[in-house]
Coordinates of C-alpha atoms in Angstrom, one line a residue:
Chain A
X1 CA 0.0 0.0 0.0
X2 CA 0.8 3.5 -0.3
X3 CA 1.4 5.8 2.6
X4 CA 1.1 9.9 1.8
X5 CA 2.3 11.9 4.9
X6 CA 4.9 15.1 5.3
X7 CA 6.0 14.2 8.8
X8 CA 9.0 11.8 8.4
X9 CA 8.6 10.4 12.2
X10 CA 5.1 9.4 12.0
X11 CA 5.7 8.0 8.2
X12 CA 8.7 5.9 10.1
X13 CA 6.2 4.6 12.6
X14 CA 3.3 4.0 10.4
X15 CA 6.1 1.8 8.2
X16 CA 7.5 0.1 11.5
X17 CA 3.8 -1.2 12.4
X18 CA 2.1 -2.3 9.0
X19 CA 5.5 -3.9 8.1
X20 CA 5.2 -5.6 11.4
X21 CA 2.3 -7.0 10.4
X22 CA 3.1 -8.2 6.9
X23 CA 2.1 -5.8 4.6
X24 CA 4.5 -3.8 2.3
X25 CA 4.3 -0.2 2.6
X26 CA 5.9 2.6 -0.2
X27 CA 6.3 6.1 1.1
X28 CA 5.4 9.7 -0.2
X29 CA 6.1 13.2 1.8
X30 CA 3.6 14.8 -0.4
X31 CA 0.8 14.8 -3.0
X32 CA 3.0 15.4 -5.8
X33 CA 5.5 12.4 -4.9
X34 CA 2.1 10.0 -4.2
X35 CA 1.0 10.8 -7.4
X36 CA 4.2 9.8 -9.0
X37 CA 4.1 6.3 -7.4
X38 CA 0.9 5.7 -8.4
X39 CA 2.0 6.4 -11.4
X40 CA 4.9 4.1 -11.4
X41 CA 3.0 1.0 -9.5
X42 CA -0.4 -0.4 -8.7
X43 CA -1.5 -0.1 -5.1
X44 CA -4.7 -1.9 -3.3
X45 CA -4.7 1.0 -0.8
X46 CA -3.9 4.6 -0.2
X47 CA -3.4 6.2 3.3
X48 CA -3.5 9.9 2.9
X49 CA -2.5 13.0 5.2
X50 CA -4.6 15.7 4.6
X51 CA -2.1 19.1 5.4
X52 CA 1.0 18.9 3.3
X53 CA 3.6 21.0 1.5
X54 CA 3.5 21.7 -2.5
X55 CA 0.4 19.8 -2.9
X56 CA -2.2 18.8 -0.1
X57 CA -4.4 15.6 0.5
X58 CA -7.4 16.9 -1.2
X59 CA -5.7 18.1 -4.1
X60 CA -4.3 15.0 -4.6
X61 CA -7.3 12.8 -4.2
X62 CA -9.3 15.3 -6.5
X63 CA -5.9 14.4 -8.8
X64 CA -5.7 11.0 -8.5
X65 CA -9.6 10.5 -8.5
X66 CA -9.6 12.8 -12.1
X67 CA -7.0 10.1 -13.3
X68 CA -9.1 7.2 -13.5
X69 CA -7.3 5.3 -9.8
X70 CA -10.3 3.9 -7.9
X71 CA -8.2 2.3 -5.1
X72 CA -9.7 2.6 -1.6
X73 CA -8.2 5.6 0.3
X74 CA -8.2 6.4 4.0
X75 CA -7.9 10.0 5.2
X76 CA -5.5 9.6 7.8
X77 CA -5.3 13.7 9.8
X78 CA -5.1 15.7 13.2
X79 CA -7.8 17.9 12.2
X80 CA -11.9 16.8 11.1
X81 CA -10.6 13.7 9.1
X82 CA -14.6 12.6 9.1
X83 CA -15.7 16.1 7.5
X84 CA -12.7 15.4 5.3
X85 CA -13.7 12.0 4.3
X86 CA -17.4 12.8 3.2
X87 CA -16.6 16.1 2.0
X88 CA -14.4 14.0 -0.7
X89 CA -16.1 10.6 -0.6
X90 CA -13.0 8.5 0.7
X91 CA -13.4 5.1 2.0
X92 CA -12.1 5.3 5.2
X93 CA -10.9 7.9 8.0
X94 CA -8.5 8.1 11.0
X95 CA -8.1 11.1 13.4
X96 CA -4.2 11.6 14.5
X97 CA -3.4 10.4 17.5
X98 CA -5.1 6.9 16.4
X99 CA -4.6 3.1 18.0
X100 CA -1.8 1.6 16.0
X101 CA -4.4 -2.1 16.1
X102 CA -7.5 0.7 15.0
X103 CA -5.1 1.6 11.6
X104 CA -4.7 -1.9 10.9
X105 CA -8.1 -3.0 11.9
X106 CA -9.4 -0.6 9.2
X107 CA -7.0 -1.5 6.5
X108 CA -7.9 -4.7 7.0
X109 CA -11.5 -4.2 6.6
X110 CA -10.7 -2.1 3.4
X111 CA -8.6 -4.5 1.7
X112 CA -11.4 -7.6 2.7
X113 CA -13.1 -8.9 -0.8
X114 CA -16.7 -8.0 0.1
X115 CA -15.1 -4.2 1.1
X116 CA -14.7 -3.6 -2.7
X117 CA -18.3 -2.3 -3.5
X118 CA -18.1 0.0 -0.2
X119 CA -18.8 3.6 -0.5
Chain B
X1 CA -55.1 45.8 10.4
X2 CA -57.0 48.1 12.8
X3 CA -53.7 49.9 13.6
X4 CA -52.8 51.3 10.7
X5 CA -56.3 52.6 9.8
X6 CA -55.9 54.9 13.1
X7 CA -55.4 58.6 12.3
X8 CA -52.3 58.6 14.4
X9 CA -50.2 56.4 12.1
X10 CA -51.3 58.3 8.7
X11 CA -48.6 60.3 7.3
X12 CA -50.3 63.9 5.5
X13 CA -47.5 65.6 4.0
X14 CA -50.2 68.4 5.1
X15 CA -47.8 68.6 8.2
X16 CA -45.0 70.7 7.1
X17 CA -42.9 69.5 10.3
X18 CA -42.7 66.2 9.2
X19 CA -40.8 67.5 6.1
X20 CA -38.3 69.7 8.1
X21 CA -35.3 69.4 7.4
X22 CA -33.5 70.4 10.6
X23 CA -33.1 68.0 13.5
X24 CA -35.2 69.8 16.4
X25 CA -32.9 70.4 19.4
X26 CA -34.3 68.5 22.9
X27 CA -35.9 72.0 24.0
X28 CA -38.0 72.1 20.7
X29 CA -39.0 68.3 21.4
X30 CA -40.1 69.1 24.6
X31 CA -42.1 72.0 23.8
X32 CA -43.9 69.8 21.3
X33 CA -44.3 67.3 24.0
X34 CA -45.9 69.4 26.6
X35 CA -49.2 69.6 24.9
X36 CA -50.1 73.3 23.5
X37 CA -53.4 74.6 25.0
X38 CA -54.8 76.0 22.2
X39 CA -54.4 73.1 20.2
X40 CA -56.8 70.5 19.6
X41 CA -56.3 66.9 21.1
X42 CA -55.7 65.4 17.2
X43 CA -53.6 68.5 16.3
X44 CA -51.4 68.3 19.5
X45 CA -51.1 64.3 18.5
X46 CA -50.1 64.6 15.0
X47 CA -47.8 67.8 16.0
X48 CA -46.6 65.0 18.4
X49 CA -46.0 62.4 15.9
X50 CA -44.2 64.7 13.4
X51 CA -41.6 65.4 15.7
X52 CA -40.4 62.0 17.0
X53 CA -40.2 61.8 12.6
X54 CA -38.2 64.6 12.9
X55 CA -35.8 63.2 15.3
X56 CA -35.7 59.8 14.7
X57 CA -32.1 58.6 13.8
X58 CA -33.8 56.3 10.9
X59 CA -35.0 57.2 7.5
X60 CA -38.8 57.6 7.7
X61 CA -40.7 58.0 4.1
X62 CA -43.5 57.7 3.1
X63 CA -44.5 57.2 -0.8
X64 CA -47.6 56.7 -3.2
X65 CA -48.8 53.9 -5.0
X66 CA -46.3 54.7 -7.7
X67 CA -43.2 54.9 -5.7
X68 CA -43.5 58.9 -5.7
X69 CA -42.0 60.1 -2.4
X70 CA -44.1 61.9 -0.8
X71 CA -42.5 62.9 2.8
X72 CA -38.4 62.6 3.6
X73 CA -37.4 63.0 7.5
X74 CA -34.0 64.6 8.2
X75 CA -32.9 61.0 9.0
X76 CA -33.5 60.3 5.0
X77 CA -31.4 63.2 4.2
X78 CA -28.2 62.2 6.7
X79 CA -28.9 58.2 5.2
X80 CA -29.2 59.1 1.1
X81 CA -27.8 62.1 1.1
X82 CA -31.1 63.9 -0.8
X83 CA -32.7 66.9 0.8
X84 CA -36.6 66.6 1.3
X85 CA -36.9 69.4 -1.5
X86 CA -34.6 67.1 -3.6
X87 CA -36.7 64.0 -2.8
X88 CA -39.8 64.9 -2.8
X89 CA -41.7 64.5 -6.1
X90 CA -39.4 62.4 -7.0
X91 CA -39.4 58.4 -7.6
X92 CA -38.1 56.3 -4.4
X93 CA -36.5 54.1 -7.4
X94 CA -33.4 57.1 -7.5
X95 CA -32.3 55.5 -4.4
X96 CA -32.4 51.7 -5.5
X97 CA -29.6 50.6 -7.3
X98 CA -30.4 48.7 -10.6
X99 CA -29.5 45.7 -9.8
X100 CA -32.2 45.7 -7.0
X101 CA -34.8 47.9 -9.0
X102 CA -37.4 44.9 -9.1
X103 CA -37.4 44.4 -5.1
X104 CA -39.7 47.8 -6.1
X105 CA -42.1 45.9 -8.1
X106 CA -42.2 43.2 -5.4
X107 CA -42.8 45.5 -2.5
X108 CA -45.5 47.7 -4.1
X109 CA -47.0 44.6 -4.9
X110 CA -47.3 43.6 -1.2
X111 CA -48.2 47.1 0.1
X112 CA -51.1 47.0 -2.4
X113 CA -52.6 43.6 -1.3
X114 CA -52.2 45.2 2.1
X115 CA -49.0 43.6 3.3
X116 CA -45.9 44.7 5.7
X117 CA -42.3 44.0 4.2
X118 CA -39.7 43.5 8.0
X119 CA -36.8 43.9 8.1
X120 CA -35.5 43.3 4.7
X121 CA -32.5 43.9 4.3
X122 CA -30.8 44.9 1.0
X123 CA -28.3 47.7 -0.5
X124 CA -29.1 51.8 -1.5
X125 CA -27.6 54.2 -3.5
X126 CA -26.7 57.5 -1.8
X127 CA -26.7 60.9 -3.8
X128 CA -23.1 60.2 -3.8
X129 CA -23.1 57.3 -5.2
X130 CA -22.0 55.0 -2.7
X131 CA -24.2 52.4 -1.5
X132 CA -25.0 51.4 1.8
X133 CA -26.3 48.8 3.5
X134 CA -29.9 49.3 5.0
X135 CA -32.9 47.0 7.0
X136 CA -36.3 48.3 5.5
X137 CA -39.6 47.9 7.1
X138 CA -42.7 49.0 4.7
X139 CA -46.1 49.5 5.9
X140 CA -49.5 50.7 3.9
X141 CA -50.8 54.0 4.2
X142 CA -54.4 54.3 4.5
X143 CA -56.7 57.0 4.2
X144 CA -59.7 58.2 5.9
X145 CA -61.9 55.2 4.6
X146 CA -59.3 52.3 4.9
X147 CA -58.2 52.6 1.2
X148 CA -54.5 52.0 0.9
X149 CA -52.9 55.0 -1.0
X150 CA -49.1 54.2 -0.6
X151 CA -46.9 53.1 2.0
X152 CA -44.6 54.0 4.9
X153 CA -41.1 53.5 4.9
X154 CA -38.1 53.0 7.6
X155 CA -34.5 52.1 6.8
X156 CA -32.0 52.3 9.2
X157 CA -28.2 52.3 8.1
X158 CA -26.8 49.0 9.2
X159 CA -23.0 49.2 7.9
X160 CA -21.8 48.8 11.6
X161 CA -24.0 45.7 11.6
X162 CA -22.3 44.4 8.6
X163 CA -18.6 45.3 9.3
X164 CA -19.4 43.5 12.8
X165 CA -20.6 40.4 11.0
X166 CA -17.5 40.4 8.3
X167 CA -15.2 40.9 11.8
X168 CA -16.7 38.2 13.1
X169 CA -16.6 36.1 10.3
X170 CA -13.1 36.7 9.5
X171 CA -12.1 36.6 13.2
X172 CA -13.7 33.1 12.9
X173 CA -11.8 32.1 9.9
X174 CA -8.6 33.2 11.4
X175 CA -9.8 30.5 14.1
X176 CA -10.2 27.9 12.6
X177 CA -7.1 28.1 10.5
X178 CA -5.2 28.5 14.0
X179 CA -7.2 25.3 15.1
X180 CA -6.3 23.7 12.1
X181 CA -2.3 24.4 12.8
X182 CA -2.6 23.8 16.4
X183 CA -4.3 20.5 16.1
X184 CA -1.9 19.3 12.9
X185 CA 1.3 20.5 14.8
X186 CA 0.4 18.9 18.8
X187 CA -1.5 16.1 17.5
X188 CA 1.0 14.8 14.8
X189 CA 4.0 14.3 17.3
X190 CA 1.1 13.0 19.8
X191 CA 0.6 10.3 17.1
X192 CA 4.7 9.5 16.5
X193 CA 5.0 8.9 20.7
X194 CA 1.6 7.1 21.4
X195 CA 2.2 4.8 18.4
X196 CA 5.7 4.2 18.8
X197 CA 5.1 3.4 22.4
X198 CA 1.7 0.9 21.5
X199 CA 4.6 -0.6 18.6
X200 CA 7.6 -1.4 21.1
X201 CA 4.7 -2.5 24.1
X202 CA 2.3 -5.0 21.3
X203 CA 4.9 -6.0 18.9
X204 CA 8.7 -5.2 20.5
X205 CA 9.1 -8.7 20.3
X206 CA 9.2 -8.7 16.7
X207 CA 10.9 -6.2 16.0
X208 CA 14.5 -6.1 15.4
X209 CA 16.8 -3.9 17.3
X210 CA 17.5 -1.0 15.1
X211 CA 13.6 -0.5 14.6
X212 CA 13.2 -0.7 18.4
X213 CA 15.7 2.1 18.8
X214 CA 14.9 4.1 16.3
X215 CA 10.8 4.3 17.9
X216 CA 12.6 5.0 21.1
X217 CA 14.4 7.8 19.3
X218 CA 11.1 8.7 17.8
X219 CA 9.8 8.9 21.2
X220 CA 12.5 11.7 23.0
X221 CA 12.8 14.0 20.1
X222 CA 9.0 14.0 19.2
X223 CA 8.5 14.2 22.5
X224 CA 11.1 17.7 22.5
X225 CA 9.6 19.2 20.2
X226 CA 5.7 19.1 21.4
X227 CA 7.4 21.0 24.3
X228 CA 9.2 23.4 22.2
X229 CA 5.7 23.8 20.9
X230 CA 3.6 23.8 24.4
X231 CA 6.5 26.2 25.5
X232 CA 5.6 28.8 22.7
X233 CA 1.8 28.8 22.6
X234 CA 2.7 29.4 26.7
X235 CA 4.9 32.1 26.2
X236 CA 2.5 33.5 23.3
X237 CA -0.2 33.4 25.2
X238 CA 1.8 35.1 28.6
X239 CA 2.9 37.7 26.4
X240 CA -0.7 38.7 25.5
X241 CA -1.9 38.7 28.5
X242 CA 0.8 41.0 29.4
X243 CA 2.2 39.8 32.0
X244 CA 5.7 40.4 31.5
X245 CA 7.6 39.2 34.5
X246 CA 9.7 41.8 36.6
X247 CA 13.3 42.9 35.1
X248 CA 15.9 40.4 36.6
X249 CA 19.4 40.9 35.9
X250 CA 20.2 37.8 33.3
X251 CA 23.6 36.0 33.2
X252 CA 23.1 36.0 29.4
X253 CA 26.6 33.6 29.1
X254 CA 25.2 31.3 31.4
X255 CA 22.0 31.2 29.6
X256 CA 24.0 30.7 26.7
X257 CA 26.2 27.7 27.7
X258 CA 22.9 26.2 29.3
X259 CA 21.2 26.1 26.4
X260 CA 24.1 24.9 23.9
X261 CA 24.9 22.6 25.8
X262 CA 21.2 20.9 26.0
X263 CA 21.5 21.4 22.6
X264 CA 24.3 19.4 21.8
X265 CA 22.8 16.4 23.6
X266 CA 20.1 16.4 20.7
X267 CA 22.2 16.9 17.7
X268 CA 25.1 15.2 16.3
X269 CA 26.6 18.4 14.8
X270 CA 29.0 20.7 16.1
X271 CA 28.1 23.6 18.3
X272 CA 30.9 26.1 19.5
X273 CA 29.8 28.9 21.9
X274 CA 32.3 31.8 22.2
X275 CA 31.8 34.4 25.1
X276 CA 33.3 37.5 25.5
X277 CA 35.1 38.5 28.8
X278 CA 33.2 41.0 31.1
X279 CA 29.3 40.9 29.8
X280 CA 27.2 42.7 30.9
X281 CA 24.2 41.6 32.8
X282 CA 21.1 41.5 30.7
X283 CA 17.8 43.4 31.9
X284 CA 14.8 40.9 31.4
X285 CA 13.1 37.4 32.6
X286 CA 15.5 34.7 32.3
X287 CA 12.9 32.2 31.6
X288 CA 12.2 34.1 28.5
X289 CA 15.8 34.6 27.4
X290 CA 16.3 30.8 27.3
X291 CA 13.0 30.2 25.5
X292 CA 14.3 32.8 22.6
X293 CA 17.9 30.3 22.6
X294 CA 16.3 27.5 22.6
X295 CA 14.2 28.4 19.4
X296 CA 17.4 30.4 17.5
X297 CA 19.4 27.0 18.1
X298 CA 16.0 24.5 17.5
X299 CA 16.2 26.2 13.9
X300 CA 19.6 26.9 12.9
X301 CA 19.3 23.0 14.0
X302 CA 16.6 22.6 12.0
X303 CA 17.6 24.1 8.6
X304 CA 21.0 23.4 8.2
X305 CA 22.5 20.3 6.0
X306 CA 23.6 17.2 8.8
X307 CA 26.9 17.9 10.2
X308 CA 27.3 21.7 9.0
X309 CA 28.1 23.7 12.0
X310 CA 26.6 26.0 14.1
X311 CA 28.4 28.9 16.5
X312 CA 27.1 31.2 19.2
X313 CA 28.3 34.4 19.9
X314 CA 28.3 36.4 23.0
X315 CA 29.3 39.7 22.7
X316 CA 28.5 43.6 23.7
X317 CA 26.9 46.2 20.4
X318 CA 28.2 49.1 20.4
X319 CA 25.9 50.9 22.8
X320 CA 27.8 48.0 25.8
X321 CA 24.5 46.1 25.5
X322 CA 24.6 42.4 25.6
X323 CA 24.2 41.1 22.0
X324 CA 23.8 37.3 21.1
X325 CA 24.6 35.7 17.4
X326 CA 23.3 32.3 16.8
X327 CA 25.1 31.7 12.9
X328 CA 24.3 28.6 10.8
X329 CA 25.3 27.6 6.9
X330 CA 21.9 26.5 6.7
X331 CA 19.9 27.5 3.5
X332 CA 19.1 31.3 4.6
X333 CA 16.9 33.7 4.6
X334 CA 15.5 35.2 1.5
X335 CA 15.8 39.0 2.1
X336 CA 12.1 39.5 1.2
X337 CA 11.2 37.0 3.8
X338 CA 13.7 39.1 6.8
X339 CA 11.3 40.8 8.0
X340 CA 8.4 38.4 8.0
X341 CA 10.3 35.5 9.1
X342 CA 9.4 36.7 12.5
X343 CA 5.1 37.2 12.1
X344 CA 3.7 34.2 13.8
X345 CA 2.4 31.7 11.6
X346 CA 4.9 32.4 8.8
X347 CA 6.6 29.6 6.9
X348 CA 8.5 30.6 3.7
X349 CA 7.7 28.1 0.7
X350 CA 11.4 26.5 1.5
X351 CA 11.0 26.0 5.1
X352 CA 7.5 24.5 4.4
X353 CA 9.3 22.0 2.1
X354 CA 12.3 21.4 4.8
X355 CA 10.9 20.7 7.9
X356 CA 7.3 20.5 10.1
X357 CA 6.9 23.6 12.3
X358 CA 3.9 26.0 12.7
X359 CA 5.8 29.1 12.6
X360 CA 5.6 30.1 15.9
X361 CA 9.2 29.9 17.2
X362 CA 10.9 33.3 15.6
X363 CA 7.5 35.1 16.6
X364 CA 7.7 34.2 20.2
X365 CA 11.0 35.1 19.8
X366 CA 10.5 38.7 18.3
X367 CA 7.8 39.3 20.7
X368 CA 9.6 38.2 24.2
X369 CA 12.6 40.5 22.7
X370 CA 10.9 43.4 22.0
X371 CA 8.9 43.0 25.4
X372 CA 12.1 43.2 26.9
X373 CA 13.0 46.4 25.4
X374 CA 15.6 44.4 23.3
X375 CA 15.8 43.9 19.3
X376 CA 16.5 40.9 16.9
X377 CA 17.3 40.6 13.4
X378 CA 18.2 38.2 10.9
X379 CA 21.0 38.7 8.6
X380 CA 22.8 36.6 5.6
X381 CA 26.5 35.5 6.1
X382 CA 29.0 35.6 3.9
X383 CA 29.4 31.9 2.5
X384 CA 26.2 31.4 3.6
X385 CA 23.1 30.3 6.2
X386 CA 22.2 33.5 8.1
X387 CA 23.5 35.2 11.3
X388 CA 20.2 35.4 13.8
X389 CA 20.9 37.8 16.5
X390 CA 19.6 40.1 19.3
X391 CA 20.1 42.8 21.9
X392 CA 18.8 43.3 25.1
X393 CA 19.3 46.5 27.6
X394 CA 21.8 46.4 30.3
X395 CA 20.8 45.6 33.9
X396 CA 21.1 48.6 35.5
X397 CA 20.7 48.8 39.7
X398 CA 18.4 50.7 40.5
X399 CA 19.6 53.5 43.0
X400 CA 16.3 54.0 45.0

């Protein structure tokens, strides 16, 4: 999956735990380099920060949504990540702080087969 | 509507008062108040009635079926800028701008089928030709039998009521953008520590040892710089609130070596601190003095390549006041961005690209400075990065 956040430290410990738990994890700092590896690679799942330098969260799901990628995306941010979510129509969001076993608990549910039709 | 079919409310441009012009002084208001004997009862009313018109702070008009104006108190002529011999006669439409001309059509429709318009409000054209923001209440006017024969008008200027409501709006805005920071810049480190420490308690066990250390690593310097951060909104928010602490005489070189040397313990890259022989004692709140080090060093830190070096100078300015120099070959400060560097909230679009931050630190700094009577500047260095520095007063005894 694909991790999108501008703060190196939390990127590092977001890696530590989903690697920990199996899953392989490629890291952006900001919209512009997410949208670059989503050019470069498929990805069953996009974890998004909202507030980033050179290009944002919603500017990049707008961007990435206008480009045809459909894969699930969880808004992962310190400030109204629901209002965020709905305002955009992402799958998923998670408020900063979040439970480390809530992130994966949710990524699991997205990546699940019967997830795929979810709104 | 048995109220406005009473004589009292009828407006009868018969009355010359209620066309005067001039705003009757309190003596002339209470010599129409104290009824006049040789009056009648109705004429003593309507003499009444025309001057609370006269002195009413709102535009009171009244106007025919057809929009013709037909009475114009002196509150019309301070709100749209027409005299009652200008207005008069005249079509109320000269006041609407066109953009709002069929709000006309609309209200003379209502007053005709007998109904109020409250407390609309919409935009008017002065004689000047600015517009101004106004509430409108329109009434019918009856006559004798009931028949309605125009209508009654009073608009009172709300421009304060606007600017108060684009204040407030804005003042909210600012808010919520300050929120927005606050909650990115405490909550994101909040997320690093918490989640480290849930990784190294749940799953330590599987992970090897450089990943433990580097979430324990995680831990301390996240943890550092939510203080620096609580430590600034703190010092912010003292400063507001005024409460400066009392003048203490500051041992700026110890501050100095205090701080470096803290300093040193978080970074891997060299810090040399020079101090000149004989400084002066500093005037201010040492507290505050080490909060301004901390940030100077936290950013020279900060925005400098690994291992370039950073120095701090203590030293006198010419005036014998203690001066400090915190210099770094880190990537500089535009000279557009010197000056603003220090408003809080600032980021250039580098920095932004560099590191996290919320722009506080070089504000706080400015504003505990200049609190202290001192000043602080930023300026380039030759071979690059950029020479921060301030001054503070002297301690001086005092004598009594």
């Amino acid at each position: 999956m694909l991790v999108v956040d501008d703060d190196a430290a939390l990127l590092r410990m977001i890696r530590l735990t989903l690697v920990s738990d199996g899953f392989e994890v490629t890291e952006a700092t900001d919209g512009i380099g997410g949208l670059e590896a989503l050019e470069a690679q498929t990805f069953d799942l996009l974890v998004l920060d909202l507030q980033m330098p050179r290009m944002d969260g919603r500017e990049m799901y707008r961007e990435l949504r206008a480009r045809g990628h459909d894969l699930p995306v969880m808004i992962l941010s310190a400030y109204r990540a629901e209002s965020a979510r709905t305002e955009l129509g992402a799958q998923a969001a998670l408020s900063k702080p979040f439970d480390i076993d809530v992130l994966i608990t949710q990524i699991e549910a997205l990546l699940a087969p019967d997830a795929a039709g979810k709104d | 509507m048995p109220r406005s079919k009473s004589n009292g409310a009828r407006i009868d441009d018969q009355h010359p008062e209620a066309q005067s012009p001039n705003v009757p002084t309190d003596e002339d208001l209470s010599d129409l108040i104290t009824d006049v004997p040789e009056l009648s009862e109705a004429e003593n009313a309507l003499a009444h009635l025309a001057a609370i018109v006269d002195s009413s702070d709102d535009a009171i008009v009244s106007k025919d079926l057809n929009g013709i104006i037909r009475t114009w108190n002196p509150g019309a002529e301070r709100l749209f800028g027409y005299t009652a011999e200008q207005a008069i006669g005249r079509s109320i439409r000269m006041i609407i701008p066109a953009e709002h001309q069929d709000e006309e059509d609309e209200v003379l429709r209502r007053i005709r089928s007998g109904q109020r318009v409250d407390h609309f409000e919409t935009m008017r054209q002065r004689s000047d030709g600015r517009l101004v923001p106004i509430s409108i209440t329109v009434s019918p006017v009856r006559d004798r039998s009931g028949r309605i024969v125009g209508a009654s008008k009073i608009a009172r200027d709300i421009t304060a009521k606007r600017e108060a409501e684009r204040v407030m709006q804005e003042s909210m805005a600012v808010k919520d953008q300050f929120l927005g920071l606050v909650s990115h810049e405490l909550r994101t480190p909040i997320s690093t520590i918490v989640g480290n420490g849930q990784l190294l308690l749940r799953r330590g066990d599987r992970l090897p040892e450089p990943a433990r250390q580097q979430a324990l690593t995680d831990i301390v310097s996240e943890g550092e710089r939510f203080q620096g951060i609580v430590e600034n909104l703190l010092a912010l928010t003292r400063l507001r609130a005024n409460a400066t602490s009392a003048l203490m005489p500051v041992d700026i070189g110890g501050v100095a070596e205090q701080v470096v040397e803290s300093m040193r313990r978080r970074t891997q890259r060299p810090i040399s601190l020079t101090l000149e022989d004989d400084l002066p004692a500093a005037s201010g709140d040492t507290t505050g003095v080490v909060i301004v080090l901390q940030n100077l060093l936290s950013n020279a830190d900060k925005y400098s390549p690994p291992g370039a070096p950073i120095e701090v100078v203590v030293t006198r300015d010419p005036a014998h006041r203690p001066e400090v120099h915190v210099l770094d070959r880190g990537m500089g400060v535009p000279f557009e961005d010197a000056a603003k560097v220090f408003e809080p909230f600032f980021r250039s679009e580098t920095t932004k690209l560099d590191a996290p931050g919320m722009g506080l630190g070089l504000a706080v700094c400015k504003q505990v400075i200049e609190a202290h009577g001192g000043s602080i500047h930023v300026t380039p260095r030759s071979g690059g990065g950029s020479d921060f520095n301030f001054s503070l007063p002297a301690f001086v005894q005092d004598a009594s």
